Short mmCIF file of C-alpha atoms in Angstrom, two decimals:
data_model
loop_
_atom_site.label_atom_id
_atom_site.label_comp_id
_atom_site.label_asym_id
_atom_site.label_seq_id
_atom_site.Cartn_x
_atom_site.Cartn_y
_atom_site.Cartn_z
CA UNK A 1 96.26 138.96 62.66
CA UNK A 2 94.96 138.12 59.04
CA UNK A 3 91.36 140.32 60.18
CA UNK A 4 93.68 143.49 62.50
CA UNK A 5 97.06 142.88 61.05
CA UNK A 6 100.41 144.95 63.28
CA UNK A 7 104.49 144.53 63.85
CA UNK A 8 103.68 143.88 67.10
CA UNK A 9 101.26 141.88 67.83
CA UNK A 10 102.93 139.68 64.69
CA UNK A 11 106.36 139.40 66.86
CA UNK A 12 104.22 138.88 70.41
CA UNK A 13 101.93 135.99 68.10
CA UNK A 14 105.58 133.59 66.76
CA UNK A 15 106.49 134.07 70.16
CA UNK A 16 104.18 132.52 71.63
CA UNK A 17 103.40 130.20 68.79
CA UNK A 18 107.58 129.11 69.47
CA UNK A 19 107.05 129.34 73.20
CA UNK A 20 103.83 126.63 72.04
CA UNK A 21 105.78 124.50 70.42
CA UNK A 22 108.42 125.02 72.59
CA UNK A 23 105.94 123.57 76.02
CA UNK A 24 104.26 120.53 73.58
CA UNK A 25 107.76 119.34 72.92
CA UNK A 26 108.78 119.82 76.62
CA UNK A 27 105.56 117.92 77.08
CA UNK A 28 105.49 114.47 75.33
CA UNK A 29 109.34 113.73 76.29
CA UNK A 30 108.02 114.43 80.67
CA UNK A 31 105.39 111.05 79.34
CA UNK A 32 107.93 109.66 77.77
CA UNK A 33 110.63 110.24 80.31
CA UNK A 34 107.39 109.04 82.62
CA UNK A 35 106.83 105.85 80.53
CA UNK A 36 110.98 104.74 81.02
CA UNK A 37 110.60 105.18 84.49
CA UNK A 38 112.93 108.13 84.96
CA UNK A 39 110.71 109.91 87.21
CA UNK A 40 113.11 112.40 87.89
CA UNK A 41 113.42 112.92 84.64
CA UNK A 42 109.60 113.10 84.34
CA UNK A 43 109.64 116.05 87.61
CA UNK A 44 112.20 118.21 85.84
CA UNK A 45 110.42 117.64 82.62
CA UNK A 46 106.93 118.71 83.94
CA UNK A 47 108.42 122.42 86.20
CA UNK A 48 109.30 123.73 83.61
CA UNK A 49 105.56 123.69 82.05
CA UNK A 50 104.24 124.13 85.06
CA UNK A 51 105.69 126.66 85.15
CA UNK A 52 103.56 129.02 83.04
CA UNK A 53 101.73 126.60 82.30
CA UNK A 54 100.35 126.88 86.32
CA UNK A 55 96.57 125.40 86.19
CA UNK A 56 96.93 122.14 84.44
CA UNK A 57 95.38 120.10 87.56
CA UNK A 58 96.80 116.83 85.03
CA UNK A 59 100.41 118.19 85.06
CA UNK A 60 100.45 118.41 88.45
CA UNK A 61 98.41 114.50 89.42
CA UNK A 62 101.28 113.66 86.59
CA UNK A 63 104.56 115.20 88.64
CA UNK A 64 102.23 113.97 92.41
CA UNK A 65 102.49 110.14 90.68
CA UNK A 66 105.97 111.23 89.91
CA UNK A 67 107.04 112.37 93.54
CA UNK A 68 105.16 109.18 94.52
CA UNK A 69 107.22 106.81 92.95
CA UNK A 70 110.65 109.52 93.76
CA UNK A 71 109.64 108.26 97.44
CA UNK A 72 108.34 112.91 98.24
CA UNK A 73 105.29 111.93 99.07
CA UNK A 74 104.71 115.22 101.11
CA UNK A 75 105.09 117.12 97.57
CA UNK A 76 102.59 114.97 96.00
CA UNK A 77 100.30 116.20 99.08
CA UNK A 78 101.07 119.49 97.16
CA UNK A 79 100.04 118.43 94.05
CA UNK A 80 97.21 116.83 94.46
CA UNK A 81 96.28 119.53 96.47
CA UNK A 82 96.19 122.40 94.02
CA UNK A 83 94.91 119.52 91.48
CA UNK A 84 92.06 119.30 93.41
CA UNK A 85 91.00 123.01 93.65
CA UNK A 86 91.58 123.30 89.85
CA UNK A 87 89.46 120.43 88.79
CA UNK A 88 85.61 119.93 89.62
CA UNK A 89 84.78 116.49 91.38
CA UNK A 90 88.12 115.82 91.60
CA UNK A 91 88.11 112.49 93.74
CA UNK A 92 90.34 110.55 92.96
CA UNK A 93 92.84 113.57 93.95
CA UNK A 94 91.60 113.86 96.84
CA UNK A 95 91.42 110.22 96.90
CA UNK A 96 95.25 109.84 96.58
CA UNK A 97 95.99 112.19 99.37
CA UNK A 98 93.59 110.53 101.87
CA UNK A 99 95.55 107.16 100.41
CA UNK A 100 99.20 109.39 100.70
CA UNK A 101 98.20 110.58 104.55
CA UNK A 102 97.38 107.26 105.53
CA UNK A 103 100.79 105.49 104.64
CA UNK A 104 101.96 108.11 106.70
CA UNK A 105 100.75 106.86 109.22
CA UNK A 106 98.57 110.66 109.79
CA UNK A 107 95.26 108.90 110.00
CA UNK A 108 93.21 111.48 111.08
CA UNK A 109 94.47 113.67 108.11
CA UNK A 110 93.54 110.57 106.14
CA UNK A 111 89.74 110.45 107.31
CA UNK A 112 89.58 114.36 106.47
CA UNK A 113 91.01 114.13 103.19
CA UNK A 114 88.54 110.87 102.66
CA UNK A 115 85.20 113.11 103.48
CA UNK A 116 85.83 115.51 101.01
CA UNK A 117 86.48 112.08 98.01
CA UNK A 118 83.00 111.22 99.38
CA UNK A 119 81.10 114.20 99.35
CA UNK A 120 81.93 114.75 96.08
CA UNK A 121 79.99 111.33 95.56
CA UNK A 122 78.65 109.00 98.09
CA UNK A 123 79.25 105.97 95.55
CA UNK A 124 82.92 105.86 95.46
CA UNK A 125 83.73 102.39 95.97
CA UNK A 126 87.47 103.13 96.51
CA UNK A 127 87.06 106.20 98.50
CA UNK A 128 84.11 104.42 101.10
CA UNK A 129 86.33 101.39 101.56
CA UNK A 130 89.11 103.31 102.17
CA UNK A 131 86.94 105.33 104.72
CA UNK A 132 86.28 102.62 106.39
CA UNK A 133 89.08 101.53 107.11
CA UNK A 134 90.70 104.74 108.03
CA UNK A 135 87.41 105.28 110.32
CA UNK A 136 87.81 102.01 111.94
CA UNK A 137 91.64 102.52 112.72
CA UNK A 138 91.10 105.68 113.81
CA UNK A 139 88.27 104.96 116.35
CA UNK A 140 90.71 101.78 118.22
CA UNK A 141 93.31 104.94 118.40
CA UNK A 142 90.67 107.78 119.90
CA UNK A 143 89.45 104.55 122.22
CA UNK A 144 93.26 103.55 122.86
CA UNK A 145 94.77 107.16 124.62
CA UNK A 146 91.37 107.13 126.08
CA UNK A 147 92.41 104.03 128.38
CA UNK A 148 96.10 105.42 128.83
CA UNK A 149 95.24 109.21 129.91
CA UNK A 150 92.63 107.86 132.24
CA UNK A 151 95.06 105.24 133.48
CA UNK A 152 93.58 102.71 132.34
CA UNK A 153 97.33 100.81 130.98
CA UNK A 154 95.70 96.75 130.27
CA UNK A 155 92.27 98.37 128.52
CA UNK A 156 94.88 100.30 126.97
CA UNK A 157 97.16 96.75 125.44
CA UNK A 158 94.74 95.33 124.19
CA UNK A 159 92.73 98.24 121.78
CA UNK A 160 96.51 98.71 121.10
CA UNK A 161 97.30 95.57 120.26
CA UNK A 162 94.00 95.72 117.33
CA UNK A 163 95.16 98.08 116.10
CA UNK A 164 97.80 96.09 114.34
CA UNK A 165 94.89 93.86 113.82
CA UNK A 166 93.56 96.27 111.47
CA UNK A 167 96.32 97.17 110.11
CA UNK A 168 98.88 94.88 109.18
CA UNK A 169 100.44 96.09 106.52
CA UNK A 170 101.45 99.90 107.05
CA UNK A 171 104.35 99.32 109.00
CA UNK A 172 103.97 102.81 111.10
CA UNK A 173 100.79 101.97 112.70
CA UNK A 174 101.96 98.34 114.15
CA UNK A 175 106.12 100.46 115.74
CA UNK A 176 103.16 103.76 116.87
CA UNK A 177 101.30 100.39 118.52
CA UNK A 178 103.87 98.94 119.80
CA UNK A 179 105.19 101.82 121.47
CA UNK A 180 102.49 103.25 123.36
CA UNK A 181 101.69 99.45 125.63
CA UNK A 182 105.00 100.34 125.81
CA UNK A 183 104.70 103.40 127.67
CA UNK A 184 101.65 101.46 129.41
CA UNK A 185 103.56 98.78 130.39
CA UNK A 186 106.24 100.35 131.78
CA UNK A 187 103.28 103.52 133.62
CA UNK A 188 102.01 99.95 134.68
CA UNK A 189 105.77 98.23 137.07
CA UNK A 190 105.52 95.34 134.40
CA UNK A 191 109.81 96.15 133.84
CA UNK A 192 110.61 93.41 132.72
CA UNK A 193 107.87 93.08 129.68
CA UNK A 194 108.39 97.24 128.74
CA UNK A 195 112.11 96.61 128.25
CA UNK A 196 111.22 94.03 124.94
CA UNK A 197 108.91 95.90 123.24
CA UNK A 198 110.36 99.43 124.05
CA UNK A 199 112.80 97.50 122.36
CA UNK A 200 111.75 95.59 119.54
CA UNK A 201 110.57 98.92 118.67
CA UNK A 202 114.34 101.30 119.26
CA UNK A 203 115.61 98.75 116.87
CA UNK A 204 113.20 100.20 113.22
CA UNK A 205 113.53 103.88 114.92
CA UNK A 206 116.21 103.94 117.29
CA UNK A 207 116.46 108.05 117.58
CA UNK A 208 112.34 107.28 119.57
CA UNK A 209 112.02 109.28 121.96
CA UNK A 210 108.90 108.60 123.73
CA UNK A 211 110.68 104.63 124.04
CA UNK A 212 113.88 105.60 124.68
CA UNK A 213 112.18 107.56 128.19
CA UNK A 214 109.57 105.13 128.61
CA UNK A 215 112.61 102.38 128.87
CA UNK A 216 114.50 104.50 131.44
CA UNK A 217 111.40 104.16 133.76
CA UNK A 218 111.64 100.73 133.39
CA UNK A 219 114.76 100.08 133.68
CA UNK A 220 114.79 101.99 137.06
CA UNK A 221 111.52 99.74 138.32
CA UNK A 222 114.49 97.21 137.78
CA UNK A 223 117.44 99.28 139.46
CA UNK A 224 119.72 98.78 136.33
CA UNK A 225 120.75 103.04 136.76
CA UNK A 226 123.48 102.58 134.66
CA UNK A 227 121.01 101.58 131.32
#
């Protein structure tokens, strides 16, 4: 403005400076809320800033962290995907996306995201370690499903028991494995065991349609028509 003074531009510059100061103030408040573990407040403040600073990868990563803490993984994934595009070689974002998908039980999407991380850096320790785990689990689930399609129920049961050993710490995989083992037992005419295992699954997930259907089939085998 000093080199080329003009009233209109002066007003515009003053407005932008005021806005810039306001955004910096909001940024400080957002960081403070995050540090105090008030993630809801941090998200509201970051929403305001990101409405203006749409292309800021770091702010998106911070909001994603808040969403994770607030138990909103799908919103975190959306911010992390944007951050992965906005920042070159953003291995950290791909790692976090893969980790979230894994925790949600979506092993196939987890595998494809962790591969993106390794494409950028094949020596990335965290990504490589996660890749080995997801790949092993993915392979076991695929071969178990193949056995089910072929009617090899004993083999499928054994494979799903291996799945539970491979990932004992993320409950969704054990529940899914039990649901599929119950299916195999029911198909294999092992009604008593099927009823027991399906009931375990239904205690955790009362509306699990597959477990309800498989337990119904097992009840039919036992002539327990009311049930």
